[in-house]
Amino acid sequence: MDTIQRKSGFVPGHHEAEICYGGEADLHKHYTGCKKNPGHKKFIPVNDFNLDHLPSRYRDVIMLEAIKALSALTVLIKVKYTSLKRPKSVPCFSGQYPFYNTRGSDVLRTGTGRVLYVDKYTESDNKGTCPCGKCQHSDTPSKVWGEVCVKTAAHVVFDESEARQTRCVVGFDDNKSPGVSLDGLRVVGVADVGGDRCRFTCVSCDLELLDELDKMWWHFNDLCEKLRDKYRRFDDMDKLTIIVSHPHGCPKQVSVGQWTHIHERGVWYTYTTCTCPGSSGADVYMPGYDGWSHPHSGSNSEGNYSGEGWLY
């Protein structure tokens, strides 16, 4: 394959959200029975990832720090409702649009997302009390709380009716660390179905967690700028692409590969980096390149591919 080829056309593929008709009990079964990546040998548990897993020219402590920061911002997404407004088809997917046949149901699906920013509110901001589930059932709801904006693929979280039935799990790094769950609130604007990208907010009154995520977001962006300056002059045959995701809704994993094609003036990327069902919406990180953040979307005959990106 010519790895510097640019293609104007795009071949629709299949989504990589994980659907669980039997609920969360299905997740381990899907992981062990996976046909795309049996044994998941090219996925590295996040706590085991080190410089030796990177190509030699990228074995840089700043690179490793950036991947660890990306991991800290990566969340497991659990959606327990499918909107009645999902369309039957869109150009970026072959066949029916994902989960069209489960509209109106509470069938669980999982995907991955990445924290984009954090907004914190105090009583003086006049935002009322925290709308998280715990506070809604409390006689003393917190007056200090925050919203965590998460980016993912539109086929994972489609609209507000789905966002309100969504939970994001922060810090699910291994089976001994179940992480902290955030309650979904709303979609920011409207999900971009054609670009397969969506931003939605979660709420929490865990001020320590909000501060940690906010600091990590700024840290990650600072590291990304340093890496772009350092690696932007690498030749066109060197296209490191890293994905941190929750394959099959299981603990966080890192995969390393290369992007192979640019489609539609840089709107879509195709890459060799391993993904599985459950990886939909994960950040496709390309250090040294254009500074855009693309959500993983699906898989087609050319490999794995992204949705449209946002600037970091």
PDB file of C-alpha atoms in Angstrom, residues 52-218:
ATOM      1  CA  ASP A  52       9.828   0.103  24.475  1.00  0.00           C
ATOM      2  CA  HIS A  53       6.356  -0.084  22.935  1.00  0.00           C
ATOM      3  CA  LEU A  54       7.124   2.936  20.715  1.00  0.00           C
ATOM      4  CA  PRO A  55       9.153   3.034  17.466  1.00  0.00           C
ATOM      5  CA  SER A  56      12.782   3.848  18.275  1.00  0.00           C
ATOM      6  CA  ARG A  57      12.734   7.429  17.020  1.00  0.00           C
ATOM      7  CA  TYR A  58       9.733   8.222  19.226  1.00  0.00           C
ATOM      8  CA  ARG A  59      11.189   6.883  22.468  1.00  0.00           C
ATOM      9  CA  ASP A  60      11.003  10.203  24.201  1.00  0.00           C
ATOM     10  CA  VAL A  61       9.981  10.834  27.815  1.00  0.00           C
ATOM     11  CA  ILE A  62       7.740  13.700  26.661  1.00  0.00           C
ATOM     12  CA  MET A  63       5.994  11.325  24.238  1.00  0.00           C
ATOM     13  CA  LEU A  64       5.425   8.804  27.008  1.00  0.00           C
ATOM     14  CA  GLU A  65       4.132  11.531  29.308  1.00  0.00           C
ATOM     15  CA  ALA A  66       1.702  12.702  26.619  1.00  0.00           C
ATOM     16  CA  ILE A  67       0.340   9.180  26.129  1.00  0.00           C
ATOM     17  CA  LYS A  68      -0.110   8.816  29.884  1.00  0.00           C
ATOM     18  CA  ALA A  69      -1.931  12.173  29.950  1.00  0.00           C
ATOM     19  CA  LEU A  70      -4.126  11.117  27.019  1.00  0.00           C
ATOM     20  CA  SER A  71      -4.927   7.949  28.932  1.00  0.00           C
ATOM     21  CA  ALA A  72      -5.943   9.932  32.016  1.00  0.00           C
ATOM     22  CA  LEU A  73      -8.396  11.907  29.853  1.00  0.00           C
ATOM     23  CA  THR A  74      -9.808   8.808  28.138  1.00  0.00           C
ATOM     24  CA  VAL A  75     -13.175   7.563  29.413  1.00  0.00           C
ATOM     25  CA  LEU A  76     -15.350   4.504  29.003  1.00  0.00           C
ATOM     26  CA  ILE A  77     -18.804   5.455  27.694  1.00  0.00           C
ATOM     27  CA  LYS A  78     -21.881   3.411  28.593  1.00  0.00           C
ATOM     28  CA  VAL A  79     -25.116   4.331  26.818  1.00  0.00           C
ATOM     29  CA  LYS A  80     -28.381   2.764  27.962  1.00  0.00           C
ATOM     30  CA  TYR A  81     -30.857   4.249  25.495  1.00  0.00           C
ATOM     31  CA  THR A  82     -31.174   4.569  21.720  1.00  0.00           C
ATOM     32  CA  SER A  83     -32.850   7.670  20.348  1.00  0.00           C
ATOM     33  CA  LEU A  84     -36.023   7.417  18.282  1.00  0.00           C
ATOM     34  CA  LYS A  85     -34.534  10.122  16.039  1.00  0.00           C
ATOM     35  CA  ARG A  86     -31.633   8.046  14.663  1.00  0.00           C
ATOM     36  CA  PRO A  87     -31.688   8.116  10.830  1.00  0.00           C
ATOM     37  CA  LYS A  88     -31.917   4.957   8.754  1.00  0.00           C
ATOM     38  CA  SER A  89     -28.731   5.662   6.810  1.00  0.00           C
ATOM     39  CA  VAL A  90     -25.856   8.139   6.466  1.00  0.00           C
ATOM     40  CA  PRO A  91     -23.006   8.290   3.908  1.00  0.00           C
ATOM     41  CA  CYS A  92     -20.183   7.330   6.303  1.00  0.00           C
ATOM     42  CA  PHE A  93     -21.593   3.885   7.188  1.00  0.00           C
ATOM     43  CA  SER A  94     -22.521   0.955   4.967  1.00  0.00           C
ATOM     44  CA  GLY A  95     -26.015  -0.412   5.434  1.00  0.00           C
ATOM     45  CA  GLN A  96     -28.233   0.980   8.159  1.00  0.00           C
ATOM     46  CA  TYR A  97     -26.989   3.656  10.533  1.00  0.00           C
ATOM     47  CA  PRO A  98     -25.720   2.064  13.760  1.00  0.00           C
ATOM     48  CA  PHE A  99     -28.464   1.037  16.208  1.00  0.00           C
ATOM     49  CA  TYR A 100     -31.322   2.142  13.966  1.00  0.00           C
ATOM     50  CA  ASN A 101     -33.040  -1.171  14.720  1.00  0.00           C
ATOM     51  CA  THR A 102     -32.785  -0.655  18.505  1.00  0.00           C
ATOM     52  CA  ARG A 103     -34.432   2.803  18.566  1.00  0.00           C
ATOM     53  CA  GLY A 104     -36.396   3.412  21.746  1.00  0.00           C
ATOM     54  CA  SER A 105     -34.761   0.505  23.570  1.00  0.00           C
ATOM     55  CA  ASP A 106     -32.501   0.331  26.623  1.00  0.00           C
ATOM     56  CA  VAL A 107     -29.983  -2.061  25.015  1.00  0.00           C
ATOM     57  CA  LEU A 108     -26.523  -1.219  26.390  1.00  0.00           C
ATOM     58  CA  ARG A 109     -23.700  -0.132  24.097  1.00  0.00           C
ATOM     59  CA  THR A 110     -20.196   0.964  24.994  1.00  0.00           C
ATOM     60  CA  GLY A 111     -17.659   3.231  23.350  1.00  0.00           C
ATOM     61  CA  THR A 112     -14.749   5.464  24.269  1.00  0.00           C
ATOM     62  CA  GLY A 113     -14.344   9.217  24.636  1.00  0.00           C
ATOM     63  CA  ARG A 114     -11.819  11.846  25.627  1.00  0.00           C
ATOM     64  CA  VAL A 115     -12.232  14.833  27.962  1.00  0.00           C
ATOM     65  CA  LEU A 116     -12.141  18.104  26.014  1.00  0.00           C
ATOM     66  CA  TYR A 117     -12.457  20.607  28.851  1.00  0.00           C
ATOM     67  CA  VAL A 118     -13.881  21.179  32.334  1.00  0.00           C
ATOM     68  CA  ASP A 119     -16.130  24.025  33.529  1.00  0.00           C
ATOM     69  CA  LYS A 120     -16.469  24.511  37.290  1.00  0.00           C
ATOM     70  CA  TYR A 121     -19.303  26.498  38.931  1.00  0.00           C
ATOM     71  CA  THR A 122     -19.689  28.097  42.347  1.00  0.00           C
ATOM     72  CA  GLU A 123     -22.804  29.545  43.967  1.00  0.00           C
ATOM     73  CA  SER A 124     -21.963  32.982  42.548  1.00  0.00           C
ATOM     74  CA  ASP A 125     -22.253  31.640  38.981  1.00  0.00           C
ATOM     75  CA  ASN A 126     -26.027  31.193  39.462  1.00  0.00           C
ATOM     76  CA  LYS A 127     -26.023  27.738  37.884  1.00  0.00           C
ATOM     77  CA  GLY A 128     -28.184  26.246  40.608  1.00  0.00           C
ATOM     78  CA  THR A 129     -27.322  22.986  42.350  1.00  0.00           C
ATOM     79  CA  CYS A 130     -25.493  20.006  40.901  1.00  0.00           C
ATOM     80  CA  PRO A 131     -27.751  17.967  38.587  1.00  0.00           C
ATOM     81  CA  CYS A 132     -25.867  14.681  39.109  1.00  0.00           C
ATOM     82  CA  GLY A 133     -27.886  11.650  40.203  1.00  0.00           C
ATOM     83  CA  LYS A 134     -26.556  11.725  43.755  1.00  0.00           C
ATOM     84  CA  CYS A 135     -27.469  15.373  44.266  1.00  0.00           C
ATOM     85  CA  GLN A 136     -30.894  14.931  42.673  1.00  0.00           C
ATOM     86  CA  HIS A 137     -31.732  12.478  45.465  1.00  0.00           C
ATOM     87  CA  SER A 138     -30.142  14.508  48.237  1.00  0.00           C
ATOM     88  CA  ASP A 139     -31.695  17.008  50.643  1.00  0.00           C
ATOM     89  CA  THR A 140     -28.474  19.022  50.445  1.00  0.00           C
ATOM     90  CA  PRO A 141     -27.381  19.050  46.779  1.00  0.00           C
ATOM     91  CA  SER A 142     -24.012  20.606  46.137  1.00  0.00           C
ATOM     92  CA  LYS A 143     -23.912  24.253  45.094  1.00  0.00           C
ATOM     93  CA  VAL A 144     -20.378  23.804  43.764  1.00  0.00           C
ATOM     94  CA  TRP A 145     -20.121  21.456  40.799  1.00  0.00           C
ATOM     95  CA  GLY A 146     -18.871  21.186  37.259  1.00  0.00           C
ATOM     96  CA  GLU A 147     -19.424  19.990  33.704  1.00  0.00           C
ATOM     97  CA  VAL A 148     -16.948  17.748  31.907  1.00  0.00           C
ATOM     98  CA  CYS A 149     -17.163  18.003  28.123  1.00  0.00           C
ATOM     99  CA  VAL A 150     -16.363  14.711  26.376  1.00  0.00           C
ATOM    100  CA  LYS A 151     -15.827  14.110  22.681  1.00  0.00           C
ATOM    101  CA  THR A 152     -16.747  10.851  21.015  1.00  0.00           C
ATOM    102  CA  ALA A 153     -18.287   9.487  17.819  1.00  0.00           C
ATOM    103  CA  ALA A 154     -21.845  10.572  16.952  1.00  0.00           C
ATOM    104  CA  HIS A 155     -22.927   6.961  16.525  1.00  0.00           C
ATOM    105  CA  VAL A 156     -21.998   6.363  20.192  1.00  0.00           C
ATOM    106  CA  VAL A 157     -23.969   9.334  21.598  1.00  0.00           C
ATOM    107  CA  PHE A 158     -26.436  10.714  19.074  1.00  0.00           C
ATOM    108  CA  ASP A 159     -28.578  13.315  20.846  1.00  0.00           C
ATOM    109  CA  GLU A 160     -29.693  14.656  24.227  1.00  0.00           C
ATOM    110  CA  SER A 161     -32.087  11.793  24.904  1.00  0.00           C
ATOM    111  CA  GLU A 162     -29.093   9.446  24.718  1.00  0.00           C
ATOM    112  CA  ALA A 163     -26.717  11.766  26.579  1.00  0.00           C
ATOM    113  CA  ARG A 164     -29.066  11.746  29.590  1.00  0.00           C
ATOM    114  CA  GLN A 165     -28.877   7.951  29.684  1.00  0.00           C
ATOM    115  CA  THR A 166     -25.077   7.898  29.408  1.00  0.00           C
ATOM    116  CA  ARG A 167     -22.403   7.291  32.023  1.00  0.00           C
ATOM    117  CA  CYS A 168     -18.707   8.078  31.562  1.00  0.00           C
ATOM    118  CA  VAL A 169     -16.222   6.133  33.627  1.00  0.00           C
ATOM    119  CA  VAL A 170     -12.955   7.934  34.410  1.00  0.00           C
ATOM    120  CA  GLY A 171      -9.912   5.934  35.491  1.00  0.00           C
ATOM    121  CA  PHE A 172     -10.989   2.398  34.535  1.00  0.00           C
ATOM    122  CA  ASP A 173      -7.367   1.348  34.029  1.00  0.00           C
ATOM    123  CA  ASP A 174      -7.575  -2.247  35.241  1.00  0.00           C
ATOM    124  CA  ASN A 175     -10.025  -4.608  36.892  1.00  0.00           C
ATOM    125  CA  LYS A 176      -8.817  -3.525  40.336  1.00  0.00           C
ATOM    126  CA  SER A 177      -9.567   0.139  39.547  1.00  0.00           C
ATOM    127  CA  PRO A 178     -13.236   0.448  38.547  1.00  0.00           C
ATOM    128  CA  GLY A 179     -12.959   4.214  38.117  1.00  0.00           C
ATOM    129  CA  VAL A 180     -15.402   7.026  38.867  1.00  0.00           C
ATOM    130  CA  SER A 181     -18.710   7.369  37.035  1.00  0.00           C
ATOM    131  CA  LEU A 182     -19.995  10.702  35.690  1.00  0.00           C
ATOM    132  CA  ASP A 183     -23.641  11.319  34.751  1.00  0.00           C
ATOM    133  CA  GLY A 184     -24.412  12.459  31.201  1.00  0.00           C
ATOM    134  CA  LEU A 185     -26.340  15.716  30.822  1.00  0.00           C
ATOM    135  CA  ARG A 186     -26.646  17.059  27.275  1.00  0.00           C
ATOM    136  CA  VAL A 187     -25.147  17.197  23.788  1.00  0.00           C
ATOM    137  CA  VAL A 188     -23.199  20.369  22.993  1.00  0.00           C
ATOM    138  CA  GLY A 189     -24.926  21.842  19.965  1.00  0.00           C
ATOM    139  CA  VAL A 190     -25.934  19.050  17.579  1.00  0.00           C
ATOM    140  CA  ALA A 191     -24.040  15.841  16.872  1.00  0.00           C
ATOM    141  CA  ASP A 192     -22.289  15.909  13.485  1.00  0.00           C
ATOM    142  CA  VAL A 193     -23.651  12.697  11.962  1.00  0.00           C
ATOM    143  CA  GLY A 194     -21.887  13.157   8.611  1.00  0.00           C
ATOM    144  CA  GLY A 195     -18.541  13.703  10.337  1.00  0.00           C
ATOM    145  CA  ASP A 196     -19.358  11.084  12.996  1.00  0.00           C
ATOM    146  CA  ARG A 197     -18.405  13.317  15.896  1.00  0.00           C
ATOM    147  CA  CYS A 198     -20.213  14.528  18.987  1.00  0.00           C
ATOM    148  CA  ARG A 199     -19.491  16.531  22.124  1.00  0.00           C
ATOM    149  CA  PHE A 200     -21.571  16.047  25.245  1.00  0.00           C
ATOM    150  CA  THR A 201     -21.302  17.087  28.868  1.00  0.00           C
ATOM    151  CA  CYS A 202     -21.271  15.071  32.073  1.00  0.00           C
ATOM    152  CA  VAL A 203     -21.779  16.477  35.558  1.00  0.00           C
ATOM    153  CA  SER A 204     -20.076  15.912  38.885  1.00  0.00           C
ATOM    154  CA  CYS A 205     -19.689  17.539  42.293  1.00  0.00           C
ATOM    155  CA  ASP A 206     -16.439  15.638  42.938  1.00  0.00           C
ATOM    156  CA  LEU A 207     -14.277  18.759  43.070  1.00  0.00           C
ATOM    157  CA  GLU A 208     -11.030  16.825  43.405  1.00  0.00           C
ATOM    158  CA  LEU A 209     -11.785  14.862  40.243  1.00  0.00           C
ATOM    159  CA  LEU A 210     -12.782  18.023  38.361  1.00  0.00           C
ATOM    160  CA  ASP A 211      -9.517  19.714  39.345  1.00  0.00           C
ATOM    161  CA  GLU A 212      -7.489  16.665  38.307  1.00  0.00           C
ATOM    162  CA  LEU A 213      -9.149  16.481  34.885  1.00  0.00           C
ATOM    163  CA  ASP A 214      -8.771  20.224  34.328  1.00  0.00           C
ATOM    164  CA  LYS A 215      -5.066  20.157  35.179  1.00  0.00           C
ATOM    165  CA  MET A 216      -4.514  17.065  33.020  1.00  0.00           C
ATOM    166  CA  TRP A 217      -6.245  18.722  30.052  1.00  0.00           C
ATOM    167  CA  TRP A 218      -3.905  21.721  30.218  1.00  0.00           C
TER     168      TRP A 218
END
